[in-house]
Amino acid sequence: MAASPSTPAFGPEEARRILDHLQHPAVFPDMSRDWPVLRWTAERLARRLPDKLIPFRLGNRRWRNGPLFETQCSYAEATLAQFLCWTRGGAGADMGRLSKYPRSQFWAYADYKYIATLLADQPSMFQDVRWSHFGLEGRDGRHSTLWVGSEGANTPCHLDSYGWNLVLQVEGRKRWLLFPPEDTDKLYPTRIPYEESSVFSQVDVLRPDLRRFPAFRGAAVHTVTLQPGQVLFVPRHWWHYVESVDPVTVSVNSWMELESDDVARVGEALTKTIVCALKSARSDDNTDDWLNPTEEGASPHSDNMQLVSLAVAACAARRGRRPGRGVKRDSDGHVRKRRGSAAAFRVPYGPHLLPVPRREEQEQEESRAEEEQEEPAGSRGSAEELSSGRTTVSTNDLLDCLLHPEVISRVTQLLLERHAPTHRPPDPTDPPY
């Protein structure tokens, strides 16, 4: 029976089963049509939060020296009304501190704002977000984050260490470029700048420098422009770059935990310990802004080691429990097949569930061939270094190797085998940390 205009295409149980079996990014175009959160335009939020100062990240549109990380951005507090005035080219006094940043040169992004904090004095609004329609009982705005940006505002390409992600587009459109976990080496992962649970790519995926990052040529990019009312599913460990394409965009998302996050927390504790130890050491090359503004500061080594111990202990304690409702997945995020199980569940792709398509190889090659014609400004000159025979290994170079996801995954397993007796032997189908 077809769904009516006011009824979601999938019921909560079926939607949750689909999420458990999806192996690639997908869009639910009509699951949120009766959600009150769709009225959360920037205009309405500005009226509900008239005096609330919100930190905005300002990015220079002319930046061409690789990915524009948060450490390379400016920051200013403003109300949403001032932000809207700024996007429309209003008068200086009405734009507050944003008036210092010409709209022709900068974009603005209020990203990753916890709704529970932002709307703490208006808790009734939490219920406007209805993730329960996806079978995620009890999950609403209290467990979500808000993103408000101007045209061009973006998040550099990265993967999230924990869980999987649901994103609802409320106002405007956002373009997503997504890459599968198996392409991690082609994305040249780095933990500098350091942010807990975020692994960044060194590649500017829109303007890749193929001289420095030749393997990126073979990366499989999946693209989608998310429209208002659509919900995007981002599987575990899928890389993603996100950019606002309309004058004002608003989106809401929520991350869902997985059992494998217990192991991932050990890997993240190890990463923090190694990063802080090496980047806090005095060195001529340790003068960069290596700590993301989202982090409170570099914690002492003793605190970081205590965090490692707590993560290992917690992982060992939970390993003895029976598996939860979630299905088991292999290192690619695919559902494991159980012996004697019924026929495999078939994801019901169609008008109510759209796979995010992979960009055609020819289109990728033509685009990158054009980009390769001119080397981006600010290149590190690796070709010159190779031709001269000079090799200088920096602390960041060393960290890129030590903290590669595959290395951290192996060290995590060794640590758990040694210090967590209840930890089961490593399974080759286990996901990396």
Short mmCIF file of C-alpha atoms in Angstrom, two decimals:
data_model
loop_
_atom_site.label_atom_id
_atom_site.label_comp_id
_atom_site.label_asym_id
_atom_site.label_seq_id
_atom_site.Cartn_x
_atom_site.Cartn_y
_atom_site.Cartn_z
CA MET A 1 0.00 0.00 0.00
CA ALA A 2 1.46 3.37 -1.02
CA ALA A 3 2.18 5.94 1.66
CA SER A 4 -0.12 8.95 1.84
CA PRO A 5 1.37 12.47 1.55
CA SER A 6 1.40 12.76 5.35
CA THR A 7 2.62 9.23 6.11
CA PRO A 8 6.33 8.25 5.96
CA ALA A 9 7.19 5.70 3.29
CA PHE A 10 8.70 3.38 5.91
CA GLY A 11 7.51 2.63 9.42
CA PRO A 12 10.00 2.91 12.32
CA GLU A 13 10.87 -0.79 12.41
CA GLU A 14 11.38 -1.06 8.65
CA ALA A 15 13.40 2.17 8.58
CA ARG A 16 15.67 0.89 11.35
CA ARG A 17 16.14 -2.39 9.54
CA ILE A 18 17.10 -0.51 6.39
CA LEU A 19 19.64 1.57 8.33
CA ASP A 20 21.11 -1.59 9.82
CA HIS A 21 21.65 -3.07 6.35
CA LEU A 22 22.65 -0.05 4.29
CA GLN A 23 26.23 -0.36 3.08
CA HIS A 24 26.54 2.92 1.19
CA PRO A 25 25.29 6.50 1.62
CA ALA A 26 21.60 6.91 0.80
CA VAL A 27 18.94 9.61 0.86
CA PHE A 28 15.46 9.32 2.39
CA PRO A 29 13.55 12.01 0.46
CA ASP A 30 10.26 11.98 2.37
CA MET A 31 10.70 10.59 5.89
CA SER A 32 10.60 13.99 7.59
CA ARG A 33 7.67 15.72 5.88
CA ASP A 34 5.62 16.09 9.08
CA TRP A 35 8.55 17.04 11.35
CA PRO A 36 8.10 20.46 13.00
CA VAL A 37 11.87 21.00 12.70
CA LEU A 38 11.37 21.77 9.00
CA ARG A 39 10.10 25.16 10.17
CA TRP A 40 13.51 25.88 11.76
CA THR A 41 14.59 28.34 9.11
CA ALA A 42 17.32 30.79 10.04
CA GLU A 43 14.65 33.52 10.14
CA ARG A 44 12.51 31.63 12.65
CA LEU A 45 15.49 30.62 14.78
CA ALA A 46 16.59 34.26 14.84
CA ARG A 47 13.22 35.19 16.30
CA ARG A 48 13.40 32.38 18.88
CA LEU A 49 16.96 33.32 19.84
CA PRO A 50 16.99 37.13 19.54
CA ASP A 51 19.90 37.82 21.91
CA LYS A 52 21.83 34.55 21.68
CA LEU A 53 25.44 35.14 20.62
CA ILE A 54 26.68 32.20 18.56
CA PRO A 55 30.31 31.59 17.50
CA PHE A 56 30.70 31.69 13.71
CA ARG A 57 33.67 30.31 11.81
CA LEU A 58 34.82 32.63 9.00
CA GLY A 59 36.60 31.12 6.03
CA ASN A 60 38.52 33.02 3.36
CA ARG A 61 37.03 32.30 -0.07
CA ARG A 62 40.43 32.93 -1.68
CA TRP A 63 42.20 30.19 0.27
CA ARG A 64 44.02 27.83 -2.10
CA ASN A 65 46.71 26.29 0.13
CA GLY A 66 45.10 22.88 0.59
CA PRO A 67 42.08 22.17 2.81
CA LEU A 68 40.86 25.11 4.89
CA PHE A 69 41.04 23.65 8.40
CA GLU A 70 39.44 25.29 11.43
CA THR A 71 42.88 26.36 12.68
CA GLN A 72 43.18 28.57 9.58
CA CYS A 73 39.82 30.31 10.01
CA SER A 74 38.75 33.43 11.91
CA TYR A 75 35.99 33.46 14.54
CA ALA A 76 33.35 35.98 15.57
CA GLU A 77 30.27 35.87 17.78
CA ALA A 78 26.98 37.14 16.37
CA THR A 79 23.24 36.65 16.71
CA LEU A 80 21.37 34.87 13.95
CA ALA A 81 19.68 38.17 13.09
CA GLN A 82 23.11 39.75 12.59
CA PHE A 83 24.19 36.78 10.50
CA LEU A 84 21.13 37.15 8.25
CA CYS A 85 21.78 40.87 7.90
CA TRP A 86 25.37 40.06 6.90
CA THR A 87 24.26 37.55 4.24
CA ARG A 88 22.05 40.26 2.71
CA GLY A 89 24.76 42.92 2.67
CA GLY A 90 23.20 45.04 5.41
CA ALA A 91 24.57 48.01 7.35
CA GLY A 92 27.66 47.64 9.56
CA ALA A 93 26.05 48.23 12.95
CA ASP A 94 23.32 45.66 12.23
CA MET A 95 25.88 42.96 11.42
CA GLY A 96 27.76 43.13 14.73
CA ARG A 97 31.26 41.68 14.64
CA LEU A 98 30.61 40.07 11.26
CA SER A 99 30.93 43.53 9.72
CA LYS A 100 34.73 43.07 9.85
CA TYR A 101 34.48 40.28 7.27
CA PRO A 102 33.38 41.31 3.74
CA ARG A 103 30.84 38.82 2.41
CA SER A 104 32.60 38.81 -0.95
CA GLN A 105 35.76 37.48 0.71
CA PHE A 106 34.44 35.29 3.54
CA TRP A 107 31.79 32.70 4.29
CA ALA A 108 30.34 32.16 7.77
CA TYR A 109 29.44 28.91 9.52
CA ALA A 110 27.83 28.24 12.90
CA ASP A 111 28.69 24.56 12.83
CA TYR A 112 28.33 21.71 15.29
CA LYS A 113 26.11 23.58 17.78
CA TYR A 114 24.50 21.29 20.35
CA ILE A 115 20.76 21.90 20.29
CA ALA A 116 20.50 20.87 23.96
CA THR A 117 22.75 23.83 24.83
CA LEU A 118 21.51 26.28 22.21
CA LEU A 119 17.85 25.81 23.17
CA ALA A 120 18.31 24.92 26.83
CA ASP A 121 15.61 27.39 27.88
CA GLN A 122 13.19 26.13 25.22
CA PRO A 123 13.24 22.33 25.74
CA SER A 124 9.84 21.87 24.07
CA MET A 125 11.59 22.46 20.74
CA PHE A 126 13.62 19.27 21.20
CA GLN A 127 10.54 17.29 20.19
CA ASP A 128 10.47 19.00 16.79
CA VAL A 129 13.23 16.58 15.70
CA ARG A 130 11.80 13.08 15.30
CA TRP A 131 14.54 10.56 14.73
CA SER A 132 12.14 8.04 16.30
CA HIS A 133 10.60 7.74 12.81
CA PHE A 134 13.78 5.86 11.92
CA GLY A 135 13.28 3.42 14.77
CA LEU A 136 15.62 5.38 17.04
CA GLU A 137 13.30 5.49 20.00
CA GLY A 138 13.66 8.46 22.33
CA ARG A 139 16.12 10.31 20.10
CA ASP A 140 15.18 13.91 19.31
CA GLY A 141 16.72 17.39 19.25
CA ARG A 142 18.33 16.81 22.62
CA HIS A 143 20.65 14.34 20.89
CA SER A 144 21.29 16.46 17.79
CA THR A 145 23.43 19.31 16.51
CA LEU A 146 22.55 22.37 14.44
CA TRP A 147 24.48 23.82 11.48
CA VAL A 148 23.77 27.28 10.02
CA GLY A 149 25.93 28.61 7.19
CA SER A 150 26.24 30.98 4.26
CA GLU A 151 26.98 30.05 0.66
CA GLY A 152 30.43 28.46 0.41
CA ALA A 153 30.61 27.48 4.11
CA ASN A 154 32.20 24.05 4.30
CA THR A 155 33.58 21.26 6.42
CA PRO A 156 36.96 19.90 5.21
CA CYS A 157 37.00 16.28 4.11
CA HIS A 158 37.19 13.95 7.12
CA LEU A 159 35.84 10.77 8.64
CA ASP A 160 34.23 10.37 12.05
CA SER A 161 35.78 7.72 14.29
CA TYR A 162 32.50 6.84 15.98
CA GLY A 163 29.16 5.53 14.80
CA TRP A 164 27.13 6.55 11.78
CA ASN A 165 25.31 9.73 10.90
CA LEU A 166 21.83 10.94 9.91
CA VAL A 167 21.56 14.46 8.47
CA LEU A 168 18.34 16.38 7.85
CA GLN A 169 18.46 19.34 5.49
CA VAL A 170 16.10 22.05 6.76
CA GLU A 171 16.81 25.16 4.66
CA GLY A 172 18.86 25.66 1.51
CA ARG A 173 20.97 22.98 -0.16
CA LYS A 174 24.27 21.34 0.71
CA ARG A 175 26.62 19.47 -1.59
CA TRP A 176 28.18 16.30 -0.22
CA LEU A 177 31.25 14.50 -1.57
CA LEU A 178 31.65 11.08 0.05
CA PHE A 179 34.44 8.50 -0.24
CA PRO A 180 34.34 4.87 0.99
CA PRO A 181 36.53 3.58 3.87
CA GLU A 182 38.58 1.45 1.50
CA ASP A 183 39.86 4.65 -0.12
CA THR A 184 41.44 5.90 3.11
CA ASP A 185 45.00 5.66 1.76
CA LYS A 186 43.95 7.69 -1.29
CA LEU A 187 42.67 10.46 0.99
CA TYR A 188 46.05 10.79 2.81
CA PRO A 189 44.73 10.79 6.41
CA THR A 190 46.19 13.08 9.05
CA ARG A 191 45.49 13.92 12.71
CA ILE A 192 46.94 17.42 12.39
CA PRO A 193 45.07 19.53 13.23
CA TYR A 194 44.05 17.29 16.11
CA GLU A 195 40.39 16.94 16.98
CA GLU A 196 39.06 14.06 19.03
CA SER A 197 37.20 11.57 16.79
CA SER A 198 37.94 13.38 13.49
CA VAL A 199 40.46 12.08 10.94
CA PHE A 200 41.11 14.74 8.30
CA SER A 201 42.24 14.37 4.70
CA GLN A 202 45.28 16.32 3.53
CA VAL A 203 43.68 16.64 0.09
CA ASP A 204 41.64 19.62 -1.05
CA VAL A 205 39.04 17.38 -2.72
CA LEU A 206 37.70 20.21 -4.91
CA ARG A 207 41.13 21.29 -6.16
CA PRO A 208 43.41 18.28 -5.57
CA ASP A 209 47.15 18.69 -5.97
CA LEU A 210 47.87 15.44 -7.77
CA ARG A 211 51.62 16.06 -7.67
CA ARG A 212 51.59 15.75 -3.88
CA PHE A 213 48.67 13.31 -3.63
CA PRO A 214 48.77 11.14 -6.77
CA ALA A 215 46.75 8.26 -5.27
CA PHE A 216 43.72 10.54 -4.94
CA ARG A 217 43.26 10.11 -8.68
CA GLY A 218 41.80 6.66 -7.98
CA ALA A 219 39.44 7.68 -5.16
CA ALA A 220 35.77 6.85 -5.74
CA VAL A 221 33.69 9.93 -4.97
CA HIS A 222 29.93 9.71 -4.40
CA THR A 223 28.09 13.01 -4.74
CA VAL A 224 24.68 14.36 -3.77
CA THR A 225 23.14 17.79 -3.29
CA LEU A 226 20.86 17.45 -0.30
CA GLN A 227 17.53 19.27 -0.63
CA PRO A 228 15.33 20.65 2.19
CA GLY A 229 13.32 17.84 3.79
CA GLN A 230 15.74 15.10 2.74
CA VAL A 231 17.66 12.91 5.20
CA LEU A 232 21.11 11.59 4.33
CA PHE A 233 22.54 8.40 5.84
CA VAL A 234 26.34 8.49 6.20
CA PRO A 235 27.75 5.03 7.03
CA ARG A 236 30.53 4.44 9.52
CA HIS A 237 33.97 5.67 8.42
CA TRP A 238 32.83 7.18 5.13
CA TRP A 239 34.86 10.27 4.32
CA HIS A 240 32.81 13.38 3.58
CA TYR A 241 33.26 16.97 2.43
CA VAL A 242 30.20 19.23 2.86
CA GLU A 243 29.56 22.67 1.35
CA SER A 244 26.59 25.07 1.44
CA VAL A 245 25.45 26.03 -2.06
CA ASP A 246 22.64 28.49 -1.19
CA PRO A 247 22.83 31.91 0.51
CA VAL A 248 21.62 30.44 3.82
CA THR A 249 21.57 26.79 4.88
CA VAL A 250 20.28 25.05 8.01
CA SER A 251 20.71 21.37 8.82
CA VAL A 252 20.32 19.09 11.82
CA ASN A 253 22.18 15.84 12.42
CA SER A 254 22.64 13.08 14.95
CA TRP A 255 25.38 10.47 15.38
CA MET A 256 24.38 6.93 16.34
CA GLU A 257 26.72 4.81 18.43
CA LEU A 258 27.84 1.30 17.50
CA GLU A 259 29.25 -1.54 19.61
CA SER A 260 32.54 -1.16 17.74
CA ASP A 261 32.88 2.34 19.21
CA ASP A 262 34.26 0.72 22.38
CA VAL A 263 37.36 -0.27 20.43
CA ALA A 264 37.40 3.07 18.60
CA ARG A 265 37.59 4.90 21.95
CA VAL A 266 40.78 3.02 22.77
CA GLY A 267 42.21 4.07 19.42
CA GLU A 268 41.21 7.69 20.01
CA ALA A 269 42.80 7.65 23.48
CA LEU A 270 46.02 6.30 21.96
CA THR A 271 45.92 8.97 19.26
CA LYS A 272 45.50 11.79 21.76
CA THR A 273 48.36 10.49 23.88
CA ILE A 274 50.76 10.29 20.94
CA VAL A 275 49.74 13.63 19.42
CA CYS A 276 50.06 15.55 22.67
CA ALA A 277 53.39 13.91 23.53
CA LEU A 278 55.05 14.73 20.20
CA LYS A 279 53.46 18.10 19.47
CA SER A 280 54.03 19.41 22.99
CA ALA A 281 57.75 18.66 22.73
CA ARG A 282 60.03 21.60 21.95
CA SER A 283 61.07 21.49 18.32
CA ASP A 284 61.76 23.95 15.52
CA ASP A 285 58.95 22.43 13.45
CA ASN A 286 56.39 22.37 16.28
CA THR A 287 55.28 25.95 15.75
CA ASP A 288 52.06 25.25 13.83
CA ASP A 289 48.50 25.52 15.15
CA TRP A 290 48.09 21.79 15.63
CA LEU A 291 45.18 21.79 18.08
CA ASN A 292 41.69 22.36 16.70
CA PRO A 293 39.75 25.23 18.32
CA THR A 294 37.15 22.65 19.40
CA GLU A 295 39.71 21.18 21.82
CA GLU A 296 40.21 22.76 25.25
CA GLY A 297 43.97 22.32 25.17
CA ALA A 298 46.80 19.82 25.27
CA SER A 299 46.29 17.65 28.35
CA PRO A 300 49.23 16.28 30.39
CA HIS A 301 50.69 12.90 29.50
CA SER A 302 49.58 11.40 32.83
CA ASP A 303 45.96 12.38 32.10
CA ASN A 304 46.16 10.95 28.60
CA MET A 305 47.57 7.64 29.86
CA GLN A 306 44.79 7.46 32.42
CA LEU A 307 42.32 7.95 29.55
CA VAL A 308 43.93 5.03 27.69
CA SER A 309 43.62 2.81 30.76
CA LEU A 310 39.96 3.75 31.27
CA ALA A 311 39.16 3.09 27.62
CA VAL A 312 40.82 -0.33 27.70
CA ALA A 313 39.02 -1.25 30.94
CA ALA A 314 35.65 -0.11 29.59
CA CYS A 315 36.18 -2.05 26.37
CA ALA A 316 37.05 -5.22 28.30
CA ALA A 317 34.05 -4.83 30.60
CA ARG A 318 31.60 -4.50 27.72
CA ARG A 319 33.02 -7.35 25.68
CA GLY A 320 31.42 -9.90 27.99
CA ARG A 321 27.94 -8.60 27.38
CA ARG A 322 25.58 -10.01 24.80
CA PRO A 323 25.48 -8.17 21.47
CA GLY A 324 22.85 -5.49 21.17
CA ARG A 325 20.28 -4.96 18.50
CA GLY A 326 22.67 -3.64 15.88
CA VAL A 327 23.93 -5.97 13.19
CA LYS A 328 27.58 -6.96 12.91
CA ARG A 329 29.57 -5.38 10.10
CA ASP A 330 32.93 -6.11 8.53
CA SER A 331 35.75 -3.64 7.92
CA ASP A 332 33.93 -2.17 4.89
CA GLY A 333 30.75 -1.60 6.87
CA HIS A 334 28.98 -4.54 5.22
CA VAL A 335 26.58 -6.68 7.23
CA ARG A 336 28.11 -9.99 8.22
CA LYS A 337 26.29 -13.07 6.99
CA ARG A 338 25.34 -15.56 9.68
CA ARG A 339 25.45 -19.27 9.08
CA GLY A 340 22.01 -20.74 8.58
CA SER A 341 20.40 -17.31 8.38
CA ALA A 342 17.46 -16.56 6.15
CA ALA A 343 17.83 -14.93 2.75
CA ALA A 344 19.75 -11.68 2.88
CA PHE A 345 17.70 -8.54 3.43
CA ARG A 346 17.36 -6.49 0.26
CA VAL A 347 17.51 -2.75 0.72
CA PRO A 348 14.34 -1.36 -0.94
CA TYR A 349 15.87 1.28 -3.20
CA GLY A 350 13.28 3.25 -5.12
CA PRO A 351 11.52 6.64 -5.02
CA HIS A 352 11.57 6.64 -1.20
CA LEU A 353 15.22 5.58 -0.79
CA LEU A 354 17.84 6.90 -3.19
CA PRO A 355 21.44 5.61 -3.31
CA VAL A 356 24.07 8.34 -3.46
CA PRO A 357 25.63 7.77 -6.90
CA ARG A 358 29.29 7.46 -7.64
CA ARG A 359 30.59 10.16 -9.95
CA GLU A 360 31.51 8.74 -13.33
CA GLU A 361 35.20 7.95 -13.74
CA GLN A 362 35.43 9.95 -16.97
CA GLU A 363 33.97 13.02 -15.31
CA GLN A 364 36.48 12.68 -12.45
CA GLU A 365 39.44 12.35 -14.79
CA GLU A 366 38.41 15.30 -16.96
CA SER A 367 37.93 17.48 -13.90
CA ARG A 368 41.23 16.50 -12.33
CA ALA A 369 43.10 16.85 -15.61
CA GLU A 370 42.04 20.50 -15.70
CA GLU A 371 43.03 21.00 -12.06
CA GLU A 372 46.43 19.42 -12.67
CA GLN A 373 47.37 22.00 -15.29
CA GLU A 374 48.38 24.53 -12.67
CA GLU A 375 49.97 23.68 -9.33
CA PRO A 376 48.05 25.33 -6.46
CA ALA A 377 49.67 28.27 -4.74
CA GLY A 378 51.38 27.37 -1.51
CA SER A 379 52.44 23.87 -2.56
CA ARG A 380 55.16 22.46 -0.32
CA GLY A 381 57.41 21.87 -3.28
CA SER A 382 57.78 18.13 -2.78
CA ALA A 383 58.92 17.72 -6.41
CA GLU A 384 61.76 20.18 -5.84
CA GLU A 385 62.77 18.38 -2.65
CA LEU A 386 62.90 15.04 -4.44
CA SER A 387 64.90 16.40 -7.36
CA SER A 388 67.45 18.00 -5.03
CA GLY A 389 67.90 14.81 -3.06
CA ARG A 390 67.08 16.56 0.23
CA THR A 391 64.76 14.80 2.65
CA THR A 392 63.47 16.41 5.83
CA VAL A 393 61.11 14.43 8.03
CA SER A 394 58.93 16.68 10.16
CA THR A 395 57.05 15.83 13.34
CA ASN A 396 53.81 15.98 11.35
CA ASP A 397 55.22 13.57 8.75
CA LEU A 398 56.04 11.14 11.54
CA LEU A 399 52.60 11.53 13.10
CA ASP A 400 50.88 10.89 9.76
CA CYS A 401 52.56 7.47 9.74
CA LEU A 402 52.25 6.65 13.44
CA LEU A 403 48.60 7.65 13.55
CA HIS A 404 47.49 6.16 10.26
CA PRO A 405 44.12 4.42 10.93
CA GLU A 406 45.59 1.01 10.07
CA VAL A 407 48.50 1.49 12.48
CA ILE A 408 46.28 2.69 15.32
CA SER A 409 43.92 -0.23 14.66
CA ARG A 410 46.77 -2.75 15.03
CA VAL A 411 48.23 -1.10 18.13
CA THR A 412 44.75 -1.02 19.68
CA GLN A 413 44.33 -4.77 19.11
CA LEU A 414 47.75 -5.50 20.63
CA LEU A 415 46.97 -3.38 23.67
CA LEU A 416 43.60 -5.05 24.20
CA GLU A 417 45.10 -8.53 23.85
CA ARG A 418 47.71 -7.70 26.49
CA HIS A 419 45.64 -5.77 29.03
CA ALA A 420 42.08 -6.96 28.52
CA PRO A 421 41.93 -10.72 29.19
CA THR A 422 38.22 -10.84 28.37
CA HIS A 423 38.82 -9.28 24.98
CA ARG A 424 38.15 -11.86 22.30
CA PRO A 425 40.89 -12.67 19.77
CA PRO A 426 41.05 -10.33 16.79
CA ASP A 427 38.63 -11.19 13.99
CA PRO A 428 39.78 -10.31 10.45
CA THR A 429 36.24 -9.08 9.69
CA ASP A 430 36.30 -6.61 12.57
CA PRO A 431 36.11 -2.97 11.49
CA PRO A 432 39.28 -0.91 11.99
CA TYR A 433 39.32 1.24 15.09
#
